[in-house]
PDB file of C-alpha atoms and ligand atoms in Angstrom:
ATOM      1  CA  MET A   1      45.686 106.847  98.620  1.00  0.00           C
ATOM      2  CA  LEU A   2      46.994 104.452  95.246  1.00  0.00           C
ATOM      3  CA  VAL A   3      44.719 102.176  94.521  1.00  0.00           C
ATOM      4  CA  LEU A   4      45.915  99.475  92.139  1.00  0.00           C
ATOM      5  CA  LYS A   5      43.985  96.524  90.826  1.00  0.00           C
ATOM      6  CA  GLN A   6      45.346  93.020  88.988  1.00  0.00           C
ATOM      7  CA  LEU A   7      47.618  94.875  87.614  1.00  0.00           C
ATOM      8  CA  THR A   8      49.124  92.792  85.096  1.00  0.00           C
ATOM      9  CA  LYS A   9      52.401  93.759  81.989  1.00  0.00           C
ATOM     10  CA  THR A  10      53.054  91.107  79.693  1.00  0.00           C
ATOM     11  CA  PHE A  11      55.870  92.175  77.068  1.00  0.00           C
ATOM     12  CA  PRO A  12      56.961  89.688  73.804  1.00  0.00           C
ATOM     13  CA  VAL A  13      60.014  87.894  73.724  1.00  0.00           C
ATOM     14  CA  GLY A  14      60.096  87.054  70.693  1.00  0.00           C
ATOM     15  CA  GLY A  15      59.099  83.568  69.034  1.00  0.00           C
ATOM     16  CA  GLY A  16      55.522  85.138  69.656  1.00  0.00           C
ATOM     17  CA  SER A  17      55.918  83.989  73.502  1.00  0.00           C
ATOM     18  CA  VAL A  18      55.713  87.307  76.241  1.00  0.00           C
ATOM     19  CA  LYS A  19      57.261  87.514  79.415  1.00  0.00           C
ATOM     20  CA  THR A  20      54.687  88.359  82.328  1.00  0.00           C
ATOM     21  CA  ALA A  21      56.874  91.374  83.863  1.00  0.00           C
ATOM     22  CA  VAL A  22      53.760  92.211  86.565  1.00  0.00           C
ATOM     23  CA  SER A  23      50.884  89.214  87.329  1.00  0.00           C
ATOM     24  CA  ASP A  24      47.992  90.583  88.803  1.00  0.00           C
ATOM     25  CA  VAL A  25      48.983  93.196  91.544  1.00  0.00           C
ATOM     26  CA  ASN A  26      46.586  94.462  93.925  1.00  0.00           C
ATOM     27  CA  LEU A  27      47.794  97.061  95.913  1.00  0.00           C
ATOM     28  CA  THR A  28      46.220  99.814  98.347  1.00  0.00           C
ATOM     29  CA  ILE A  29      48.840 102.401  99.469  1.00  0.00           C
ATOM     30  CA  PRO A  30      47.198 105.092 101.901  1.00  0.00           C
ATOM     31  CA  THR A  31      47.899 108.526 101.899  1.00  0.00           C
ATOM     32  CA  GLY A  32      51.566 109.210 103.816  1.00  0.00           C
ATOM     33  CA  GLN A  33      52.195 105.760 103.617  1.00  0.00           C
ATOM     34  CA  PHE A  34      55.962 105.595 102.360  1.00  0.00           C
ATOM     35  CA  VAL A  35      56.244 101.793 101.484  1.00  0.00           C
ATOM     36  CA  THR A  36      59.930  99.831 100.106  1.00  0.00           C
ATOM     37  CA  VAL A  37      59.889  97.254  97.192  1.00  0.00           C
ATOM     38  CA  ILE A  38      62.311  94.453  97.190  1.00  0.00           C
ATOM     39  CA  GLY A  39      62.798  91.719  95.346  1.00  0.00           C
ATOM     40  CA  SER A  40      65.995  90.393  93.247  1.00  0.00           C
ATOM     41  CA  ASN A  41      66.601  91.463  89.226  1.00  0.00           C
ATOM     42  CA  GLY A  42      63.559  91.004  86.689  1.00  0.00           C
ATOM     43  CA  ALA A  43      60.707  90.747  89.961  1.00  0.00           C
ATOM     44  CA  GLY A  44      59.089  93.677  88.284  1.00  0.00           C
ATOM     45  CA  LYS A  45      59.839  96.401  90.703  1.00  0.00           C
ATOM     46  CA  SER A  46      61.159  99.136  87.635  1.00  0.00           C
ATOM     47  CA  THR A  47      57.798  97.663  85.565  1.00  0.00           C
ATOM     48  CA  LEU A  48      54.944  98.395  88.405  1.00  0.00           C
ATOM     49  CA  LEU A  49      56.462 101.854  88.321  1.00  0.00           C
ATOM     50  CA  ASN A  50      56.971 102.193  85.396  1.00  0.00           C
ATOM     51  CA  LEU A  51      53.070 101.664  84.823  1.00  0.00           C
ATOM     52  CA  ILE A  52      52.137 103.858  87.927  1.00  0.00           C
ATOM     53  CA  SER A  53      53.772 106.456  86.165  1.00  0.00           C
ATOM     54  CA  GLY A  54      52.541 106.002  82.946  1.00  0.00           C
ATOM     55  CA  ARG A  55      55.613 105.268  80.990  1.00  0.00           C
ATOM     56  CA  HIS A  56      54.044 101.769  80.810  1.00  0.00           C
ATOM     57  CA  TRP A  57      50.195 100.815  79.571  1.00  0.00           C
ATOM     58  CA  PRO A  58      48.995  97.993  81.433  1.00  0.00           C
ATOM     59  CA  ASP A  59      47.467  94.654  79.501  1.00  0.00           C
ATOM     60  CA  TYR A  60      45.054  94.806  82.512  1.00  0.00           C
ATOM     61  CA  GLY A  61      43.933  95.923  86.118  1.00  0.00           C
ATOM     62  CA  SER A  62      44.112 100.034  86.998  1.00  0.00           C
ATOM     63  CA  ILE A  63      45.585 102.457  88.752  1.00  0.00           C
ATOM     64  CA  GLU A  64      43.435 105.321  91.261  1.00  0.00           C
ATOM     65  CA  LEU A  65      45.226 107.915  92.668  1.00  0.00           C
ATOM     66  CA  ASN A  66      43.246 110.287  95.482  1.00  0.00           C
ATOM     67  CA  GLY A  67      40.054 108.873  94.011  1.00  0.00           C
ATOM     68  CA  VAL A  68      40.583 109.373  90.346  1.00  0.00           C
ATOM     69  CA  ASP A  69      40.762 106.442  88.175  1.00  0.00           C
ATOM     70  CA  ILE A  70      44.082 107.388  85.892  1.00  0.00           C
ATOM     71  CA  THR A  71      44.757 104.010  84.138  1.00  0.00           C
ATOM     72  CA  ALA A  72      43.778 105.987  80.796  1.00  0.00           C
ATOM     73  CA  TRP A  73      46.054 108.999  81.388  1.00  0.00           C
ATOM     74  CA  GLY A  74      49.063 109.731  79.906  1.00  0.00           C
ATOM     75  CA  GLU A  75      52.250 109.936  81.298  1.00  0.00           C
ATOM     76  CA  HIS A  76      52.629 113.386  81.021  1.00  0.00           C
ATOM     77  CA  ARG A  77      49.073 114.155  82.570  1.00  0.00           C
ATOM     78  CA  ARG A  78      50.270 112.347  85.373  1.00  0.00           C
ATOM     79  CA  ALA A  79      53.476 113.993  85.926  1.00  0.00           C
ATOM     80  CA  ALA A  80      51.298 116.286  87.401  1.00  0.00           C
ATOM     81  CA  TYR A  81      50.737 114.864  90.204  1.00  0.00           C
ATOM     82  CA  ILE A  82      53.462 112.123  90.454  1.00  0.00           C
ATOM     83  CA  GLY A  83      57.397 113.024  91.031  1.00  0.00           C
ATOM     84  CA  ARG A  84      60.101 110.166  89.959  1.00  0.00           C
ATOM     85  CA  VAL A  85      63.502 110.208  90.731  1.00  0.00           C
ATOM     86  CA  PHE A  86      65.850 106.923  89.101  1.00  0.00           C
ATOM     87  CA  GLN A  87      68.891 105.046  90.113  1.00  0.00           C
ATOM     88  CA  ASP A  88      71.020 107.206  87.424  1.00  0.00           C
ATOM     89  CA  PRO A  89      71.701 110.695  88.011  1.00  0.00           C
ATOM     90  CA  LEU A  90      71.878 111.604  84.833  1.00  0.00           C
ATOM     91  CA  GLN A  91      68.431 111.125  83.802  1.00  0.00           C
ATOM     92  CA  GLY A  92      66.415 113.493  86.617  1.00  0.00           C
ATOM     93  CA  THR A  93      68.284 116.398  85.907  1.00  0.00           C
ATOM     94  CA  ALA A  94      69.563 118.856  82.479  1.00  0.00           C
ATOM     95  CA  GLY A  95      73.330 118.348  82.504  1.00  0.00           C
ATOM     96  CA  SER A  96      73.706 121.249  80.421  1.00  0.00           C
ATOM     97  CA  MET A  97      71.319 123.788  82.139  1.00  0.00           C
ATOM     98  CA  THR A  98      71.485 125.821  85.111  1.00  0.00           C
ATOM     99  CA  VAL A  99      70.939 124.238  88.449  1.00  0.00           C
ATOM    100  CA  GLU A 100      67.805 127.398  88.406  1.00  0.00           C
ATOM    101  CA  GLU A 101      67.073 126.479  84.921  1.00  0.00           C
ATOM    102  CA  ASN A 102      66.262 123.014  86.097  1.00  0.00           C
ATOM    103  CA  LEU A 103      63.849 124.048  89.378  1.00  0.00           C
ATOM    104  CA  SER A 104      62.378 126.157  86.921  1.00  0.00           C
ATOM    105  CA  ILE A 105      61.242 123.349  84.905  1.00  0.00           C
ATOM    106  CA  ALA A 106      60.302 120.769  87.398  1.00  0.00           C
ATOM    107  CA  GLU A 107      58.191 123.158  89.093  1.00  0.00           C
ATOM    108  CA  CYS A 108      56.009 124.161  85.798  1.00  0.00           C
ATOM    109  CA  ARG A 109      55.985 120.278  85.475  1.00  0.00           C
ATOM    110  CA  GLY A 110      53.008 118.246  83.854  1.00  0.00           C
ATOM    111  CA  ARG A 111      51.197 122.105  84.290  1.00  0.00           C
ATOM    112  CA  ARG A 112      49.003 123.041  81.706  1.00  0.00           C
ATOM    113  CA  ARG A 113      49.675 126.290  81.088  1.00  0.00           C
ATOM    114  CA  SER A 114      53.216 126.730  81.791  1.00  0.00           C
ATOM    115  CA  LEU A 115      54.826 129.313  84.292  1.00  0.00           C
ATOM    116  CA  GLY A 116      57.360 130.601  81.822  1.00  0.00           C
ATOM    117  CA  ARG A 117      60.841 129.023  82.508  1.00  0.00           C
ATOM    118  CA  GLY A 118      62.196 132.294  82.930  1.00  0.00           C
ATOM    119  CA  VAL A 119      63.688 132.683  86.559  1.00  0.00           C
ATOM    120  CA  THR A 120      62.761 135.779  88.556  1.00  0.00           C
ATOM    121  CA  ARG A 121      63.818 137.333  91.642  1.00  0.00           C
ATOM    122  CA  ALA A 122      61.335 135.712  93.742  1.00  0.00           C
ATOM    123  CA  ARG A 123      61.433 132.325  92.576  1.00  0.00           C
ATOM    124  CA  ARG A 124      65.147 132.739  92.429  1.00  0.00           C
ATOM    125  CA  GLU A 125      64.422 133.420  96.509  1.00  0.00           C
ATOM    126  CA  ARG A 126      61.902 130.066  96.709  1.00  0.00           C
ATOM    127  CA  TYR A 127      65.035 128.254  94.888  1.00  0.00           C
ATOM    128  CA  LYS A 128      67.218 129.304  97.386  1.00  0.00           C
ATOM    129  CA  ALA A 129      65.248 128.087 100.257  1.00  0.00           C
ATOM    130  CA  LEU A 130      64.731 125.024  98.837  1.00  0.00           C
ATOM    131  CA  LEU A 131      68.571 124.242  97.981  1.00  0.00           C
ATOM    132  CA  ALA A 132      69.739 125.709 101.807  1.00  0.00           C
ATOM    133  CA  GLN A 133      67.826 123.014 103.033  1.00  0.00           C
ATOM    134  CA  LEU A 134      70.127 120.527 101.614  1.00  0.00           C
ATOM    135  CA  GLU A 135      72.626 121.581 103.210  1.00  0.00           C
ATOM    136  CA  LEU A 136      75.345 121.312 100.057  1.00  0.00           C
ATOM    137  CA  GLY A 137      76.068 124.953  99.276  1.00  0.00           C
ATOM    138  CA  LEU A 138      73.627 124.748  95.917  1.00  0.00           C
ATOM    139  CA  GLU A 139      72.016 127.980  97.177  1.00  0.00           C
ATOM    140  CA  HIS A 140      74.887 129.468  95.968  1.00  0.00           C
ATOM    141  CA  ARG A 141      75.555 128.056  92.870  1.00  0.00           C
ATOM    142  CA  LEU A 142      72.167 128.224  90.908  1.00  0.00           C
ATOM    143  CA  LYS A 143      73.870 129.087  87.806  1.00  0.00           C
ATOM    144  CA  THR A 144      76.206 126.385  87.472  1.00  0.00           C
ATOM    145  CA  PRO A 145      75.390 123.600  84.709  1.00  0.00           C
ATOM    146  CA  VAL A 146      74.116 120.371  87.160  1.00  0.00           C
ATOM    147  CA  ALA A 147      76.920 118.596  84.846  1.00  0.00           C
ATOM    148  CA  GLU A 148      79.596 119.978  87.662  1.00  0.00           C
ATOM    149  CA  LEU A 149      77.474 118.687  89.782  1.00  0.00           C
ATOM    150  CA  SER A 150      78.759 115.382  92.103  1.00  0.00           C
ATOM    151  CA  GLY A 151      76.244 112.512  91.739  1.00  0.00           C
ATOM    152  CA  GLY A 152      75.147 112.758  95.099  1.00  0.00           C
ATOM    153  CA  GLN A 153      74.730 116.584  94.596  1.00  0.00           C
ATOM    154  CA  ARG A 154      72.022 115.517  91.633  1.00  0.00           C
ATOM    155  CA  GLN A 155      70.003 113.069  92.319  1.00  0.00           C
ATOM    156  CA  SER A 156      69.301 115.308  95.919  1.00  0.00           C
ATOM    157  CA  LEU A 157      68.599 117.472  93.392  1.00  0.00           C
ATOM    158  CA  SER A 158      66.185 115.592  91.142  1.00  0.00           C
ATOM    159  CA  LEU A 159      64.739 114.757  94.965  1.00  0.00           C
ATOM    160  CA  ILE A 160      64.008 118.497  95.564  1.00  0.00           C
ATOM    161  CA  MET A 161      62.345 118.351  91.783  1.00  0.00           C
ATOM    162  CA  ALA A 162      60.781 115.663  91.902  1.00  0.00           C
ATOM    163  CA  THR A 163      58.894 116.685  95.221  1.00  0.00           C
ATOM    164  CA  MET A 164      59.088 121.161  94.989  1.00  0.00           C
ATOM    165  CA  THR A 165      55.755 120.822  94.265  1.00  0.00           C
ATOM    166  CA  ARG A 166      54.388 118.191  96.416  1.00  0.00           C
ATOM    167  CA  PRO A 167      53.304 115.492  94.357  1.00  0.00           C
ATOM    168  CA  SER A 168      50.072 112.867  95.682  1.00  0.00           C
ATOM    169  CA  LEU A 169      52.722 110.121  94.910  1.00  0.00           C
ATOM    170  CA  LEU A 170      56.480 109.908  94.931  1.00  0.00           C
ATOM    171  CA  LEU A 171      58.620 107.247  93.290  1.00  0.00           C
ATOM    172  CA  LEU A 172      61.825 106.199  93.518  1.00  0.00           C
ATOM    173  CA  ASP A 173      63.826 103.794  91.354  1.00  0.00           C
ATOM    174  CA  GLU A 174      66.930 102.706  93.149  1.00  0.00           C
ATOM    175  CA  HIS A 175      67.660 106.237  93.464  1.00  0.00           C
ATOM    176  CA  THR A 176      70.462 105.735  95.662  1.00  0.00           C
ATOM    177  CA  ALA A 177      71.995 101.820  94.456  1.00  0.00           C
ATOM    178  CA  ALA A 178      74.726 104.459  92.160  1.00  0.00           C
ATOM    179  CA  LEU A 179      76.220 106.929  95.238  1.00  0.00           C
ATOM    180  CA  ASP A 180      78.856 105.682  97.373  1.00  0.00           C
ATOM    181  CA  PRO A 181      77.452 104.553 100.832  1.00  0.00           C
ATOM    182  CA  LYS A 182      77.882 107.356 102.915  1.00  0.00           C
ATOM    183  CA  THR A 183      76.578 109.360  99.936  1.00  0.00           C
ATOM    184  CA  ALA A 184      73.391 107.400  99.769  1.00  0.00           C
ATOM    185  CA  LEU A 185      72.447 107.626 103.265  1.00  0.00           C
ATOM    186  CA  GLN A 186      72.864 111.423 103.054  1.00  0.00           C
ATOM    187  CA  VAL A 187      70.276 110.858 100.059  1.00  0.00           C
ATOM    188  CA  LEU A 188      68.110 108.136 102.180  1.00  0.00           C
ATOM    189  CA  ALA A 189      68.265 110.999 104.700  1.00  0.00           C
ATOM    190  CA  LEU A 190      66.997 113.711 102.873  1.00  0.00           C
ATOM    191  CA  THR A 191      64.320 111.429 101.204  1.00  0.00           C
ATOM    192  CA  ARG A 192      62.898 111.227 104.910  1.00  0.00           C
ATOM    193  CA  ARG A 193      62.862 113.937 105.999  1.00  0.00           C
ATOM    194  CA  VAL A 194      60.952 115.372 102.823  1.00  0.00           C
ATOM    195  CA  VAL A 195      58.273 112.514 101.914  1.00  0.00           C
ATOM    196  CA  SER A 196      58.213 113.299 106.740  1.00  0.00           C
ATOM    197  CA  GLU A 197      57.843 117.079 105.585  1.00  0.00           C
ATOM    198  CA  TYR A 198      55.396 116.735 102.928  1.00  0.00           C
ATOM    199  CA  GLY A 199      53.967 114.131 103.962  1.00  0.00           C
ATOM    200  CA  LEU A 200      54.402 111.928 100.756  1.00  0.00           C
ATOM    201  CA  THR A 201      53.006 108.709 100.132  1.00  0.00           C
ATOM    202  CA  THR A 202      55.602 107.037  98.587  1.00  0.00           C
ATOM    203  CA  LEU A 203      57.155 103.812  96.377  1.00  0.00           C
ATOM    204  CA  MET A 204      61.034 103.889  97.004  1.00  0.00           C
ATOM    205  CA  VAL A 205      63.055 100.166  95.359  1.00  0.00           C
ATOM    206  CA  THR A 206      66.028  99.545  96.455  1.00  0.00           C
ATOM    207  CA  HIS A 207      68.212  96.075  96.238  1.00  0.00           C
ATOM    208  CA  ASN A 208      69.468  97.106 100.152  1.00  0.00           C
ATOM    209  CA  LEU A 209      67.336  95.225 102.835  1.00  0.00           C
ATOM    210  CA  GLU A 210      68.437  97.464 105.772  1.00  0.00           C
ATOM    211  CA  HIS A 211      67.292 100.496 103.652  1.00  0.00           C
ATOM    212  CA  ALA A 212      64.108  98.919 103.132  1.00  0.00           C
ATOM    213  CA  LEU A 213      63.533  98.297 106.727  1.00  0.00           C
ATOM    214  CA  LEU A 214      65.604 101.336 108.131  1.00  0.00           C
ATOM    215  CA  MET A 215      62.803 103.915 105.546  1.00  0.00           C
ATOM    216  CA  GLY A 216      59.366 104.255 105.130  1.00  0.00           C
ATOM    217  CA  ASP A 217      56.659 102.236 107.465  1.00  0.00           C
ATOM    218  CA  ARG A 218      56.049  99.067 104.950  1.00  0.00           C
ATOM    219  CA  THR A 219      58.004  97.129 102.414  1.00  0.00           C
ATOM    220  CA  ILE A 220      56.470  94.835  99.549  1.00  0.00           C
ATOM    221  CA  MET A 221      58.830  92.345  98.550  1.00  0.00           C
ATOM    222  CA  MET A 222      58.399  91.276  94.456  1.00  0.00           C
ATOM    223  CA  HIS A 223      58.360  88.033  92.613  1.00  0.00           C
ATOM    224  CA  GLU A 224      57.818  86.934  89.390  1.00  0.00           C
ATOM    225  CA  GLY A 225      55.679  89.980  89.179  1.00  0.00           C
ATOM    226  CA  GLN A 226      53.910  89.634  92.115  1.00  0.00           C
ATOM    227  CA  ILE A 227      54.042  90.675  95.317  1.00  0.00           C
ATOM    228  CA  VAL A 228      55.356  87.900  97.935  1.00  0.00           C
ATOM    229  CA  LEU A 229      55.620  90.274 101.277  1.00  0.00           C
ATOM    230  CA  ASP A 230      53.971  93.140 103.005  1.00  0.00           C
ATOM    231  CA  VAL A 231      55.196  93.458 106.110  1.00  0.00           C
ATOM    232  CA  ALA A 232      54.536  96.417 108.060  1.00  0.00           C
ATOM    233  CA  GLY A 233      53.271  97.812 111.759  1.00  0.00           C
ATOM    234  CA  ALA A 234      55.068  95.958 115.064  1.00  0.00           C
ATOM    235  CA  GLU A 235      55.558  92.785 112.663  1.00  0.00           C
ATOM    236  CA  ARG A 236      57.951  94.793 110.252  1.00  0.00           C
ATOM    237  CA  ALA A 237      59.543  96.726 113.420  1.00  0.00           C
ATOM    238  CA  GLY A 238      60.908  93.711 115.296  1.00  0.00           C
ATOM    239  CA  MET A 239      62.574  92.100 111.601  1.00  0.00           C
ATOM    240  CA  THR A 240      66.343  92.056 110.781  1.00  0.00           C
ATOM    241  CA  VAL A 241      67.914  91.788 107.486  1.00  0.00           C
ATOM    242  CA  SER A 242      68.382  88.011 108.108  1.00  0.00           C
ATOM    243  CA  ASP A 243      64.554  87.933 108.614  1.00  0.00           C
ATOM    244  CA  LEU A 244      63.627  89.412 105.518  1.00  0.00           C
ATOM    245  CA  LEU A 245      65.602  86.740 103.953  1.00  0.00           C
ATOM    246  CA  GLU A 246      64.677  84.189 105.774  1.00  0.00           C
ATOM    247  CA  ARG A 247      60.457  84.539 104.850  1.00  0.00           C
ATOM    248  CA  PHE A 248      61.640  85.515 101.592  1.00  0.00           C
ATOM    249  CA  THR A 249      63.678  81.796 101.085  1.00  0.00           C
ATOM    250  CA  ARG A 250      60.425  80.416 102.661  1.00  0.00           C
ATOM    251  CA  THR A 251      57.864  82.163 100.586  1.00  0.00           C
ATOM    252  CA  ARG A 252      59.759  80.756  96.989  1.00  0.00           C
ATOM    253  CA  GLY A 253      59.845  77.420  98.953  1.00  0.00           C
ATOM    254  CA  GLU A 254      55.847  77.536  98.653  1.00  0.00           C
ATOM    255  CA  ARG A 255      55.658  78.533  95.519  1.00  0.00           C
ATOM    256  CA  ILE A 256      57.915  75.342  94.207  1.00  0.00           C
ATOM    257  CA  VAL A 257      56.387  72.947  96.398  1.00  0.00           C
ATOM    258  CA  ASP A 258      53.057  74.531  95.521  1.00  0.00           C
ATOM    259  CA  GLU A 259      53.723  74.660  91.709  1.00  0.00           C
ATOM    260  CA  ARG A 260      55.193  70.894  92.550  1.00  0.00           C
ATOM    261  CA  LEU A 261      51.668  69.950  94.088  1.00  0.00           C
ATOM    262  CA  LEU A 262      49.666  70.964  91.016  1.00  0.00           C
ATOM    263  CA  LEU A 263      51.676  69.512  88.935  1.00  0.00           C
ATOM    264  CA  GLY A 264      52.124  66.236  90.720  1.00  0.00           C
TER     265      GLY A 264
HETATM  266  N1  ATP B   1      60.576  97.358  77.861  1.00  0.00           N
HETATM  267  C1  ATP B   1      61.022  96.217  78.389  1.00  0.00           C
HETATM  268  N2  ATP B   1      60.503  95.192  77.179  1.00  0.00           N
HETATM  269  C2  ATP B   1      60.933  93.404  77.552  1.00  0.00           C
HETATM  270  N3  ATP B   1      60.810  93.056  78.404  1.00  0.00           N
HETATM  271  C3  ATP B   1      60.606  94.189  79.905  1.00  0.00           C
HETATM  272  C4  ATP B   1      60.672  95.161  79.487  1.00  0.00           C
HETATM  273  N4  ATP B   1      60.674  95.822  80.351  1.00  0.00           N
HETATM  274  C5  ATP B   1      61.181  94.881  81.513  1.00  0.00           C
HETATM  275  N5  ATP B   1      60.697  94.118  80.955  1.00  0.00           N
HETATM  276  C6  ATP B   1      60.831  92.178  81.592  1.00  0.00           C
HETATM  277  O1  ATP B   1      60.440  92.103  82.481  1.00  0.00           O
HETATM  278  C7  ATP B   1      60.899  91.640  83.844  1.00  0.00           C
HETATM  279  C8  ATP B   1      61.220  92.633  84.943  1.00  0.00           C
HETATM  280  O2  ATP B   1      61.686  93.931  84.498  1.00  0.00           O
HETATM  281  P1  ATP B   1      61.675  94.448  85.966  1.00  0.00           P
HETATM  282  O3  ATP B   1      62.845  96.118  85.040  1.00  0.00           O
HETATM  283  O4  ATP B   1      60.746  95.202  85.904  1.00  0.00           O
HETATM  284  O5  ATP B   1      62.677  94.074  87.183  1.00  0.00           O
HETATM  285  P2  ATP B   1      62.921  94.962  88.517  1.00  0.00           P
HETATM  286  O6  ATP B   1      62.369  94.273  89.631  1.00  0.00           O
HETATM  287  O7  ATP B   1      63.222  96.015  88.305  1.00  0.00           O
HETATM  288  O8  ATP B   1      64.863  94.162  87.817  1.00  0.00           O
HETATM  289  P3  ATP B   1      66.139  95.150  88.874  1.00  0.00           P
HETATM  290  O9  ATP B   1      66.018  94.593  90.077  1.00  0.00           O
HETATM  291  O10 ATP B   1      67.178  94.592  88.187  1.00  0.00           O
HETATM  292  O11 ATP B   1      65.929  96.592  88.532  1.00  0.00           O
HETATM  293  C9  ATP B   1      62.049  90.887  83.110  1.00  0.00           C
HETATM  294  O12 ATP B   1      62.098  90.210  82.826  1.00  0.00           O
HETATM  295  C10 ATP B   1      63.087  92.611  82.340  1.00  0.00           C
HETATM  296  O13 ATP B   1      63.171  91.586  81.606  1.00  0.00           O
HETATM  297 MG1   MG B   2      64.498  97.935  88.061  1.00  0.00          MG
END
């Protein structure tokens, strides 16, 4: 279970002023829940994921994962428990290294005592079995440098790398946004399969409202650093993209009205 309490992050923007990217976010995600995160540009989605992964320190608030307060943990220590896939296929994998070297590094990630990065025969067989599930033929390309793979193959590999140690939490930040629509759907199908097979607690950011409703069990919407919509269960199951848009507009409208009332 992931529990965020009063999580807040500001960035200096020059002239002595600050931008509040994440503002007093309270969020509880039960173990095994798959949450999709939507919101316009600059809403604070990536910052929220970066706070959870330890890339950024919060100004205020706490992060608890499976009952352990990890707020003071560094990024490397958290990496043993948190898998990540980013938008850029180049970011999750090392291009100049081979497929099996990448998998080997991922397997050792966050472990204090390294298994050694050398690829033994037993490990190679395990990697082959993992890759065969992708049905992309990568199991025959263990010695291929990752730079020679397509964007979709690379993102699929990133996903396998992020999940092969069965992390307590999986963070996906627009991991299909750089792919063509057909490949994006293939990577989403793989995402769904891996998440359900391992029962992973997952946060997936997307700009695609259809994908947000298609994937996972719950959808949250961020706006100006806050969670302004949180839907799950029967309410979500009956929702269309236009319902979602309408709810968003209404939330924003109400906020503006509130602010005017307060100022008035
Ligand atoms: N490292 C940083 N330094 C300064 N400001 C930042 C930094 N990271 C994010 N911000 C600011 O914080 C706000 C939230 O940014 P964030 O990247 O979290 O948004 P987002 O919801 O992920 O947007 P997008 O959909 O465009 O990816 C923005 O105003 C952004 O400019
Ligand atoms: Mg972002």
